Coordinates of C-alpha atoms in Angstrom, one line a residue:
Chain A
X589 CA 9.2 -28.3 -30.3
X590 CA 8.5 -24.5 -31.1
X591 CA 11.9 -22.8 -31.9
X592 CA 11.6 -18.6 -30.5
X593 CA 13.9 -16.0 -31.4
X594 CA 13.6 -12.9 -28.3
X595 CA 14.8 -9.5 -29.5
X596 CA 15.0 -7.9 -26.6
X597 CA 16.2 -8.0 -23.3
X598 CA 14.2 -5.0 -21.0
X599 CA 12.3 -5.9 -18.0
X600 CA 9.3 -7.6 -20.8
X601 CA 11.7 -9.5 -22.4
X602 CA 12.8 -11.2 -19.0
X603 CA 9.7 -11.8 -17.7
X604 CA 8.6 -12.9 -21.1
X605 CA 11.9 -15.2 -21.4
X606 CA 11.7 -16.8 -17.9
X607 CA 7.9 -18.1 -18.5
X608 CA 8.5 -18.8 -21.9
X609 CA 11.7 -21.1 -20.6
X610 CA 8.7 -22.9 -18.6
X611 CA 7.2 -24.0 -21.7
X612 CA 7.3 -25.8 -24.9
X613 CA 8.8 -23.4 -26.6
X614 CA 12.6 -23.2 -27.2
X615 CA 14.5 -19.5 -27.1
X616 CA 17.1 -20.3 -29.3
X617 CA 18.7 -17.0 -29.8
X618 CA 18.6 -13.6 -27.3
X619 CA 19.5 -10.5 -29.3
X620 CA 20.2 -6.9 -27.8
X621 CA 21.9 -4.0 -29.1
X622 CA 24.3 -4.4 -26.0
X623 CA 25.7 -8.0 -25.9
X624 CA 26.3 -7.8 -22.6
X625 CA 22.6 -7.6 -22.0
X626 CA 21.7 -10.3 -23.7
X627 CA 24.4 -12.6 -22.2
X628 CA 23.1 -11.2 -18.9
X629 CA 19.3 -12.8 -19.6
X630 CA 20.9 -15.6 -20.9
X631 CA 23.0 -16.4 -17.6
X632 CA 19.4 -15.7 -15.8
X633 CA 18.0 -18.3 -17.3
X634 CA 21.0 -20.7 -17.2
X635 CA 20.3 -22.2 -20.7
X636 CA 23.9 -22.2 -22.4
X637 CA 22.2 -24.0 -25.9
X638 CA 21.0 -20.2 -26.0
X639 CA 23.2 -18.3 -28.6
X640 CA 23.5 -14.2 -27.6
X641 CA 24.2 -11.7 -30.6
X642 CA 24.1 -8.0 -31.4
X643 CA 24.0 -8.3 -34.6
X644 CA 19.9 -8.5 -36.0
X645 CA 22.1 -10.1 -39.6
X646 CA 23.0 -12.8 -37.9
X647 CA 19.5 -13.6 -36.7
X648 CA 18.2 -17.4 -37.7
X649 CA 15.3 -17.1 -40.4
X650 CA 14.4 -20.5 -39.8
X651 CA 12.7 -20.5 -36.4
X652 CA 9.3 -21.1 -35.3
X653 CA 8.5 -17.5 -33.3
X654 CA 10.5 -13.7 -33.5
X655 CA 9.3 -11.8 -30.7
X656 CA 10.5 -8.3 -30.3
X657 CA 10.5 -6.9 -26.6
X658 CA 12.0 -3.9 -27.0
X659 CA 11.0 -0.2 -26.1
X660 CA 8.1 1.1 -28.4
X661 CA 10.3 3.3 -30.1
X662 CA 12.7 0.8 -30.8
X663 CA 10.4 -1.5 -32.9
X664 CA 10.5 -0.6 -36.2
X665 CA 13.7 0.1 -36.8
X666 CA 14.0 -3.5 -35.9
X667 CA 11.2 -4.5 -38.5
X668 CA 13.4 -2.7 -40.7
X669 CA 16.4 -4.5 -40.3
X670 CA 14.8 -8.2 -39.3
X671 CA 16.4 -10.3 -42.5
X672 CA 13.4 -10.5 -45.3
X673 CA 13.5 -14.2 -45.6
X674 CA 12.1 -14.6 -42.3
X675 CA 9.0 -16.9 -42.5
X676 CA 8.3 -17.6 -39.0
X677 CA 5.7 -15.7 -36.9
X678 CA 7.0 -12.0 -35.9
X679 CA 5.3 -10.4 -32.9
X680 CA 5.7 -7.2 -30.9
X681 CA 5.1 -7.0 -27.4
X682 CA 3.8 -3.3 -27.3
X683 CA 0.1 -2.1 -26.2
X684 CA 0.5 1.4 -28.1
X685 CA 1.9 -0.1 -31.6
X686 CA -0.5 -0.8 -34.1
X687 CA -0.1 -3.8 -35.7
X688 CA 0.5 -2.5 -39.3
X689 CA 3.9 -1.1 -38.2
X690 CA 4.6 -4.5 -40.0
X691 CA 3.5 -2.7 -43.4
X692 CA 4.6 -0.5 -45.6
X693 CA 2.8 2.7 -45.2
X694 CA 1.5 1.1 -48.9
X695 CA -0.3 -1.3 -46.6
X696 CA 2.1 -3.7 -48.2
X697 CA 3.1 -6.7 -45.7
X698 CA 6.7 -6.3 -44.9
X699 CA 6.2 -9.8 -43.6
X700 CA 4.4 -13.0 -44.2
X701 CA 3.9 -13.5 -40.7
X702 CA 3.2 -10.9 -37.7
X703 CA 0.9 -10.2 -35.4
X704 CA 1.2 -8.9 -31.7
X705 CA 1.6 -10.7 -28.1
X706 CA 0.8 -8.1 -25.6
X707 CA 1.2 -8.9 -21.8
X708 CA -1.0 -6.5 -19.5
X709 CA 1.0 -5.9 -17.0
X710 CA 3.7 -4.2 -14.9
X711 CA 6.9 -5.9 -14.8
X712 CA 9.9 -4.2 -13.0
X713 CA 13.1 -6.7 -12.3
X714 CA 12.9 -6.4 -8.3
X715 CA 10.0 -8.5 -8.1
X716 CA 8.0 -11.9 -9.3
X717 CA 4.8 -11.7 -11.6
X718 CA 2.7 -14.4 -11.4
X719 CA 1.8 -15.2 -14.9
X720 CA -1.6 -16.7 -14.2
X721 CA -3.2 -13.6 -13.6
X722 CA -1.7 -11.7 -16.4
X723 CA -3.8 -11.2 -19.5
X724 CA -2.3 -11.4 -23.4
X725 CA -3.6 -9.6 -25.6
X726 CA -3.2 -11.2 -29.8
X727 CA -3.7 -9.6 -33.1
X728 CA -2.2 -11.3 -35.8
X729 CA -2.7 -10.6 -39.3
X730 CA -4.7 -13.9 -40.5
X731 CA -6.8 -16.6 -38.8
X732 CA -4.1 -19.3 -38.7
X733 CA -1.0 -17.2 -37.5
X734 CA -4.3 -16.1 -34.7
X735 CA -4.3 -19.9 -33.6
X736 CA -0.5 -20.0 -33.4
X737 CA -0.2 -17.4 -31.1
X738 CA -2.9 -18.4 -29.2
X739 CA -1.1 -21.6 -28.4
X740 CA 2.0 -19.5 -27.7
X741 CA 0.0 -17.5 -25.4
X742 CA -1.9 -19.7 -23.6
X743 CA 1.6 -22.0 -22.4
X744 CA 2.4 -18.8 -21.0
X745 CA -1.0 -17.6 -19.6
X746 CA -4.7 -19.3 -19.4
X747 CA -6.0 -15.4 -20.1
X748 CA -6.1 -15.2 -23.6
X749 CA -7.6 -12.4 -25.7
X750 CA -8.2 -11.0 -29.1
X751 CA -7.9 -7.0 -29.4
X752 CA -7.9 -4.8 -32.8
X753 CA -5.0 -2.3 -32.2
X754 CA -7.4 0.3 -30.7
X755 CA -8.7 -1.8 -28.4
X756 CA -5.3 -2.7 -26.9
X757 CA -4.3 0.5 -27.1
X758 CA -7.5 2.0 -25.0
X759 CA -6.1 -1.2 -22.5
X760 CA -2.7 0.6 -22.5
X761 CA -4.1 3.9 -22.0
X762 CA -5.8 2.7 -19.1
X763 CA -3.1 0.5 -17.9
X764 CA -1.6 3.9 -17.6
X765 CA -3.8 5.5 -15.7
X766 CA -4.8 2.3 -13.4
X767 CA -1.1 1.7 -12.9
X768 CA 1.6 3.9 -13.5
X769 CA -0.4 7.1 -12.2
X770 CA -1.8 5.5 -9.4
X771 CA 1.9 4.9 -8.4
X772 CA 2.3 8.5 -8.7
X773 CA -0.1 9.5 -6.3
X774 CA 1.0 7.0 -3.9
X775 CA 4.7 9.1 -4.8
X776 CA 3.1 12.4 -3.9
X777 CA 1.3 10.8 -0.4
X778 CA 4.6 9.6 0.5
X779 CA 6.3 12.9 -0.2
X780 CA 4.1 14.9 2.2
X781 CA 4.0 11.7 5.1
X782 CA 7.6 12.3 5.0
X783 CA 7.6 16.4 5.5
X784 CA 5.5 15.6 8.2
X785 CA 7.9 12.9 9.7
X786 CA 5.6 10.4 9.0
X787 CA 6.3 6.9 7.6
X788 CA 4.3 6.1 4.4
X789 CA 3.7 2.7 6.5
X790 CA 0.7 4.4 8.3
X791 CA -0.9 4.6 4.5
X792 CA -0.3 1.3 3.4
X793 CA -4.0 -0.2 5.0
X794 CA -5.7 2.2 3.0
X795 CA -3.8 1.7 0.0
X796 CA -4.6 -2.0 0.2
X797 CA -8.6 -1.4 0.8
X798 CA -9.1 0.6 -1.8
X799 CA -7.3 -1.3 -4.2
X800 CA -9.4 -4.3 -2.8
X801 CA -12.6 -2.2 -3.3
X802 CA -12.0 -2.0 -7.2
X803 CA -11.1 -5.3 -7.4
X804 CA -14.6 -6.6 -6.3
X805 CA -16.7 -3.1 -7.2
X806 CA -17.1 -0.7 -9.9
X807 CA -14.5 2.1 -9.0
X808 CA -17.5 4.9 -10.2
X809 CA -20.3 3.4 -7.1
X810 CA -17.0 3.2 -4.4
X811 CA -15.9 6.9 -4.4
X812 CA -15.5 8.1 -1.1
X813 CA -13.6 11.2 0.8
X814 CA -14.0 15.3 0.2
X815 CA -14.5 15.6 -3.2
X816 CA -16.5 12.7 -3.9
X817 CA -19.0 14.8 -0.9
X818 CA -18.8 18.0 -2.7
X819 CA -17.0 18.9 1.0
X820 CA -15.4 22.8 -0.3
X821 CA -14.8 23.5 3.7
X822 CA -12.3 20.5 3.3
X823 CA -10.8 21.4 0.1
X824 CA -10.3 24.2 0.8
X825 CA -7.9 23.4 4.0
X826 CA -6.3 20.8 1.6
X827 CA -5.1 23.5 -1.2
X828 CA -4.0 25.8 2.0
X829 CA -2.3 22.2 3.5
X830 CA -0.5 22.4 -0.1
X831 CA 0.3 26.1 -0.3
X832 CA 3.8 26.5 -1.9
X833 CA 3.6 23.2 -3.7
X834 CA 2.3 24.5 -6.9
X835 CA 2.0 21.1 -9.1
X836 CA 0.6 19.1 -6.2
X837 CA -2.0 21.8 -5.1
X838 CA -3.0 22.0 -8.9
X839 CA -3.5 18.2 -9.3
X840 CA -5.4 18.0 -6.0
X841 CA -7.5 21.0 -7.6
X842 CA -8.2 19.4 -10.9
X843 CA -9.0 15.8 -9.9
X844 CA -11.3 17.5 -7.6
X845 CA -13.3 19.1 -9.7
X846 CA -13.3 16.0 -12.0
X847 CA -14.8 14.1 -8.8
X848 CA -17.1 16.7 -8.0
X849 CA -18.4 16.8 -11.9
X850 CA -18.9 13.3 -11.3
X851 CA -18.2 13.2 -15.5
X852 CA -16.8 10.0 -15.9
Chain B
X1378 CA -17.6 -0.1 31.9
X1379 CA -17.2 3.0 30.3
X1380 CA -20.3 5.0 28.9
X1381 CA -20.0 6.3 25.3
X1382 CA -22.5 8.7 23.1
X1383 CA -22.0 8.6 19.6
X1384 CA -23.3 11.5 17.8
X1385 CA -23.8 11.0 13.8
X1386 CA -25.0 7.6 12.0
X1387 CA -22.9 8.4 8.4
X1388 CA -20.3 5.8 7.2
X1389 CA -17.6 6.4 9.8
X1390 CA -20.2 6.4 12.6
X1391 CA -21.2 3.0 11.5
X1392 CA -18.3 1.4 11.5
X1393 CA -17.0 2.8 14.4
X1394 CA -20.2 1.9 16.5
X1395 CA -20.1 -1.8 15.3
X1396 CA -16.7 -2.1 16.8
X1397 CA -17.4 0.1 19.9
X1398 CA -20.3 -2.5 20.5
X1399 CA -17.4 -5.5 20.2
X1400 CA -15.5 -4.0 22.7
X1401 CA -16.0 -3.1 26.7
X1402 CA -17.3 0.2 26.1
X1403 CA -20.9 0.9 26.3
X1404 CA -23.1 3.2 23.5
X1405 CA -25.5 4.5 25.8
X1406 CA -27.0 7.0 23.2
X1407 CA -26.8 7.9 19.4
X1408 CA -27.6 11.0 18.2
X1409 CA -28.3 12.0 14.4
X1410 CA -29.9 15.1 12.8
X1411 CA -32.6 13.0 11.5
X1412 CA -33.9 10.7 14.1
X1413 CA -34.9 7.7 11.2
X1414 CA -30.6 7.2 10.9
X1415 CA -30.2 6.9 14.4
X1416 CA -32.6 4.0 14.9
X1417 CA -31.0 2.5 11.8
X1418 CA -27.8 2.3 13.2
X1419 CA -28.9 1.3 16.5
X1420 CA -31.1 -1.6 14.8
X1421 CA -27.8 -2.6 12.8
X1422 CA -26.6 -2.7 16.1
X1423 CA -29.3 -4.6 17.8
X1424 CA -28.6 -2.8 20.9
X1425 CA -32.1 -2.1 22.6
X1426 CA -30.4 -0.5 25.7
X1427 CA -29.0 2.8 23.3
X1428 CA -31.5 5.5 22.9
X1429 CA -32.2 7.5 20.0
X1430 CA -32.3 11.0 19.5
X1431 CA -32.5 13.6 17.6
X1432 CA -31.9 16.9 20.2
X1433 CA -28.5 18.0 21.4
X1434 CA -30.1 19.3 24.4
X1435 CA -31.3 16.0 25.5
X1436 CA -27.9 14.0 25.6
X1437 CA -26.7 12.6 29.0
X1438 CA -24.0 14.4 30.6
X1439 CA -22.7 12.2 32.8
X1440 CA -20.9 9.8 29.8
X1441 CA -17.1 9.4 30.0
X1442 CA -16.4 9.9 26.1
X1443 CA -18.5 11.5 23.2
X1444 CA -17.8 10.7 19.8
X1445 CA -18.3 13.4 17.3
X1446 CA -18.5 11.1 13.9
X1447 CA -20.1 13.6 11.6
X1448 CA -19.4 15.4 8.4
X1449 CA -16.5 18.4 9.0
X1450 CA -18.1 21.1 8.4
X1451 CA -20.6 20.4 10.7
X1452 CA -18.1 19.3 13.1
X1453 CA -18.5 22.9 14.7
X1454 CA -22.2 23.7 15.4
X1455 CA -22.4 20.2 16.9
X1456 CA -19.4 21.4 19.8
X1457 CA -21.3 24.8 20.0
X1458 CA -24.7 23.0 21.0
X1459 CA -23.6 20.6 23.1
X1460 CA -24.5 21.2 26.6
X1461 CA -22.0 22.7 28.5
X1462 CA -22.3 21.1 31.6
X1463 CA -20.0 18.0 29.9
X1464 CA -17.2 16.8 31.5
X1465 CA -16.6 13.9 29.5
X1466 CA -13.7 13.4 26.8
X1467 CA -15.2 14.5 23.8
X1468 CA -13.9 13.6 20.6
X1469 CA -14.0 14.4 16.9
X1470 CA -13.1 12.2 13.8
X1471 CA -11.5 14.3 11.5
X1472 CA -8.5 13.9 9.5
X1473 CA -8.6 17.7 8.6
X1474 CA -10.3 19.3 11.6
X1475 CA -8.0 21.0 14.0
X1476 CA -8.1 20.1 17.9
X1477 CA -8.6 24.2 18.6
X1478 CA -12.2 23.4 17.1
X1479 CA -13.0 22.8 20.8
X1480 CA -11.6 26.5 22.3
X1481 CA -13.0 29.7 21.9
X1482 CA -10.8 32.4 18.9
X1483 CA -9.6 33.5 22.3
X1484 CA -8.4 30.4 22.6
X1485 CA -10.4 29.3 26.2
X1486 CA -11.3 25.9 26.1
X1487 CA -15.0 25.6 25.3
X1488 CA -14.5 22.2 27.5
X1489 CA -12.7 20.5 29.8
X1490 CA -11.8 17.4 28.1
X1491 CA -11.4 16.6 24.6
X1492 CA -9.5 15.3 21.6
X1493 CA -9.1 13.7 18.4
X1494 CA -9.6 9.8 17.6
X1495 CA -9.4 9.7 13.8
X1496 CA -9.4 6.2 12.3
X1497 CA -7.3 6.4 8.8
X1498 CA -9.1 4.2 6.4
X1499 CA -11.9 4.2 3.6
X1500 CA -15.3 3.2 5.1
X1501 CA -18.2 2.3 2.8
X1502 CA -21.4 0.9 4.0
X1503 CA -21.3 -1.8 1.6
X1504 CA -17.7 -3.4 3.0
X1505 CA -16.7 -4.2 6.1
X1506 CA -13.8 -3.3 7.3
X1507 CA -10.8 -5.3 9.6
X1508 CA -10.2 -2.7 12.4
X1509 CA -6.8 -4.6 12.8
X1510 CA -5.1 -2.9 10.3
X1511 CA -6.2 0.8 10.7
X1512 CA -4.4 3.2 12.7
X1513 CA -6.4 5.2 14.7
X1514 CA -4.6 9.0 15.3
X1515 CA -5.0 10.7 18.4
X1516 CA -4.4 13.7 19.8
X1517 CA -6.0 15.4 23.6
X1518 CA -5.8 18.7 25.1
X1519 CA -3.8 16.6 28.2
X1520 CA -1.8 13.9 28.7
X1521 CA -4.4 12.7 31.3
X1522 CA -7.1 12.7 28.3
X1523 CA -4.3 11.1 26.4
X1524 CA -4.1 7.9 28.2
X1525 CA -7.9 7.5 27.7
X1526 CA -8.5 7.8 24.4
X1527 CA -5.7 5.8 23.6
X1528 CA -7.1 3.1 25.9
X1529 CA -10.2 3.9 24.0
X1530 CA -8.7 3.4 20.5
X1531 CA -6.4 0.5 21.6
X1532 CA -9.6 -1.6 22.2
X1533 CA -10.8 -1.2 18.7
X1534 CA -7.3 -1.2 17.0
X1535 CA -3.6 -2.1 18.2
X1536 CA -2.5 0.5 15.6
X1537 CA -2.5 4.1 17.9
X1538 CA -0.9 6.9 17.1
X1539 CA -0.2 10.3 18.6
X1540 CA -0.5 13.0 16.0
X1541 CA -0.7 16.7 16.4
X1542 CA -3.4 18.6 14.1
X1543 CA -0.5 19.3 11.3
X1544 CA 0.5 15.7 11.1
X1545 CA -3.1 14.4 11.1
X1546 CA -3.9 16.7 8.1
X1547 CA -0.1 16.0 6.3
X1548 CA -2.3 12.1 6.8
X1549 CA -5.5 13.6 5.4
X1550 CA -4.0 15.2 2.7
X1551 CA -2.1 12.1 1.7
X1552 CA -5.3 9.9 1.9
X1553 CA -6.9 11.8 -0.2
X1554 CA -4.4 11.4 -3.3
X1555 CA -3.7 7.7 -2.3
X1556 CA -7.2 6.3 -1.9
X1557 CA -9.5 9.0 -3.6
X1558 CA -7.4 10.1 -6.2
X1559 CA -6.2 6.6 -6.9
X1560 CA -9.9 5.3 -7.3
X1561 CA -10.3 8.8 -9.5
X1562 CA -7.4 7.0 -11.8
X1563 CA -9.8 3.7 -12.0
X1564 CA -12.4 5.2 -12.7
X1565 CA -11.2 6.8 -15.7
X1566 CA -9.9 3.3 -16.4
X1567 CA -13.1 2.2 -16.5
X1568 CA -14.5 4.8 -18.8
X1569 CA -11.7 4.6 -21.8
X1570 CA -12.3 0.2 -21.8
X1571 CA -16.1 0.9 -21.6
X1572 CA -15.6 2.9 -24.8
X1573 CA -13.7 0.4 -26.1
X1574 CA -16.4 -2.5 -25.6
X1575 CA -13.3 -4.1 -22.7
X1576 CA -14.3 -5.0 -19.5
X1577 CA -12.9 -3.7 -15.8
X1578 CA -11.8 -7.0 -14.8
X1579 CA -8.9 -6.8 -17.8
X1580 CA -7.4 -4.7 -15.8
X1581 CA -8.0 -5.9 -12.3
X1582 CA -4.8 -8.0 -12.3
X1583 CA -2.9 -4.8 -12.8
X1584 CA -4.2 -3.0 -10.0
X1585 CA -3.8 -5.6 -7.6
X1586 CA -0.4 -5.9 -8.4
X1587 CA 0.7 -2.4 -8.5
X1588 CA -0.9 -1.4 -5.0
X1589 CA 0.9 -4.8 -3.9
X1590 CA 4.2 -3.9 -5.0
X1591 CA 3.6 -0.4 -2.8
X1592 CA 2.9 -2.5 0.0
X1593 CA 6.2 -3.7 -0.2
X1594 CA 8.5 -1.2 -1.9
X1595 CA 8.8 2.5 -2.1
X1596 CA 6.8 3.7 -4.8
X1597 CA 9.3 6.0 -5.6
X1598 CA 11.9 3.7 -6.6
X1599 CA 9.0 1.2 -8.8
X1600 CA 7.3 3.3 -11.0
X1601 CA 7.0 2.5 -14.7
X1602 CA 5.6 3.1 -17.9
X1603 CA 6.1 5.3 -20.7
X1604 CA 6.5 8.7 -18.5
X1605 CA 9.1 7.4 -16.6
X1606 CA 10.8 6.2 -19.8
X1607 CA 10.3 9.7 -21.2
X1608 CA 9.0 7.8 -24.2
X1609 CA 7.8 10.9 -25.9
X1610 CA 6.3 8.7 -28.7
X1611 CA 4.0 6.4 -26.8
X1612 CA 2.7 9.7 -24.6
X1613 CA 1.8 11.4 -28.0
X1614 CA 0.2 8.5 -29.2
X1615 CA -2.0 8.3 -26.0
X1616 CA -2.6 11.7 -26.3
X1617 CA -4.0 11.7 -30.1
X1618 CA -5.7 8.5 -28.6
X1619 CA -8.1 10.2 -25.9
X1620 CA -8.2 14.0 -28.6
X1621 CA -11.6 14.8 -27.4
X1622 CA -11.7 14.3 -24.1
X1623 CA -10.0 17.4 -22.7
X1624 CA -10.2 16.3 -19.1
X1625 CA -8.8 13.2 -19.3
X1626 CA -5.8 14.2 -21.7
X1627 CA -5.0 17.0 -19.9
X1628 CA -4.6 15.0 -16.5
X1629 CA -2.5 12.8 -18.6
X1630 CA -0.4 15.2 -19.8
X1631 CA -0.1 16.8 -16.4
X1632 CA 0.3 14.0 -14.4
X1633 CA 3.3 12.7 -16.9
X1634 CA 5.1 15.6 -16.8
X1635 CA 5.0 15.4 -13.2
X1636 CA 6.8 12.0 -13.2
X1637 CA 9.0 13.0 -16.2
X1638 CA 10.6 15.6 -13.7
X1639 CA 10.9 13.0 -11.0
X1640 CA 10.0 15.9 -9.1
X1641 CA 8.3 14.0 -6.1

């Protein structure tokens, strides 16, 4: 049985941890900065074998897997401090970190082993992601450590996939926009439902058909509503709707004209 | 049975007039600017009873309800050139067209009975669409007129809803950024993976769970990635990412800030 190390212990790291408890693989350490965090995931799982620590020293250098779910910022101060007789496969968990933040800016390995294990996906604690669907994304930094995190991947996930950093960057980038803006607009329509005393309930339908749409269609060929008809009569009574709400009348404004350029 | 014209053949007309023909209303005429639409709807229809046509002057003014299903800003010169000897409900459906479209700037009533039946949801011809789930907003010029279009739209929906012309555009307005805008955000999705030799459906998963978890939640309290981290880092580095495309970073950029102030 694979022996795994998990640095980290964010909303990845849980999601990661739970599934990865599923497989083959045994976490036998959890490390956070704040013990109490790690303890937390620990009791989550309900696997006592599981020792907790804050202190990256005290990391085992004899296990199969290292991954290191932490915030992008976070990771290379933890390559840093990882102890240097670690053999075993290190990964990262992050779309927008290239993989050679495991070198020395000499290109120098730091470590034998590394690679990346990147989970497309949005993971907030409040709610159950079904693994299945969710794609992982590998770069390691030779063929063989590739097959080992493959099989690593593909216990937790039958969407496997191989991405240079800039491709899984471009994937984060538009993870961004595809997810994390999205929820933004759906913040702004439910800001002005609720000025108007109206529940953001009534929206839901259309939220749900349009995300259906793109889920069977090219988003480019399904554009409906004013801009999309070059309708400026409309538009207009939109950005007088939104008079006195500066950034929201500006945003309307812009993606707009985007529409109506029809330039992507 | 009650008598219904239905004047226009675009994307809402369509749907609408499939429904209308499922329930006990009867289309006794379709009008559209260019007389080739109309019998195209009422072929989709395969209704031989409806007659086509393509002159105001000609429709029958002894129906109980008229349906104005046509594009806004031509919302006005079809009321104007209707004839007047109507005594019919008539009815637009417009998210962003006032009900005093049917009076006079003096503010007389240009006729006796009429209203607004708009039917929130995304219509394209190439889906079809369950009428269950989309509210249909009304609003009348009496309470009188009330009860019938909301018999009207209760027959093609059990979602109806009285809205006045502020609330029904606050509902327009709020479409717009949660079904147009959203698809906008795909799109652009799209475009950075197509660069990047990655295909849409990498992302698919993603988008189906993020408009899922709105269906659900208040998107408010769910949002993630690196904005509302404030990771400063991770932005930047998706900013140097898309240098060149000055669009696309700046809505980025614009849209981040926006959720870095938590403003909405």
């Amino acid at each position: 049985m694979k022996s795994l190390v998990l640095i980290g212990s964010g909303n990845v790291a849980t999601h990661l941890a739970k599934q990865i408890a599923q497989s083959s693989y045994t976490i036998k350490q959890i490390y956070s900065r704040n013990l109490e965090n790690a303890k937390a995931l620990k009791n989550y799982l309900g696997i006592q074998e599981i020792e907790v620590l804050d202190n990256l020293e005290k990391i085992q250098t004899d296990a199969d897997f290292y991954i290191i779910s932490v915030s992008d910022n976070a990771i290379e101060s933890i390559v840093n401090n990882l102890p240097k007789s670690i053999k075993g496969l290190i990964l990262h968990t992050s779309g927008s970190t290239d993989i050679n933040i495991f070198q020395e800016s000499s290109g120098e390995d730091k470590f034998e082993n590394y690679g990346v294990l990147y989970p497309l996906q949005t993971f907030s604690k409040q709610k159950e992601v079904n693994f299945l669907s969710i794609p992982f994304n590998i770069e390691t930094n030779s063929a063989d450590n590739l097959q080992k995190v493959r099989e690593l991947a593909l216990s937790l996930s039958p969407k496997v996939l191989e991405l240079n950093s800039k491709q899984r960057m471009s994937l984060h980038v538009a993870a961004v926009f595809s997810c994390n803006f999205v929820n933004h607009m759906y913040v702004i329509a439910e800001k002005i439902l609720k000025e108007n005393h109206l529940d953001f309930e009534l929206i839901r339908p259309l939220i749900r058909e349009t995300a259906d749409k793109a889920l069977i269609q090219s988003p480019k060929e399904v554009q409906t509503g004013p801009a999309a008809r070059k309708d400026q009569i409309i538009i207009q009574k939109h950005i007088d709707f939104l008079q006195g709400k500066t950034e929201i009348s500006k945003l309307y404004m812009d993606i707009s004209n985007e529409i109506m350029k029809g330039s992507h």
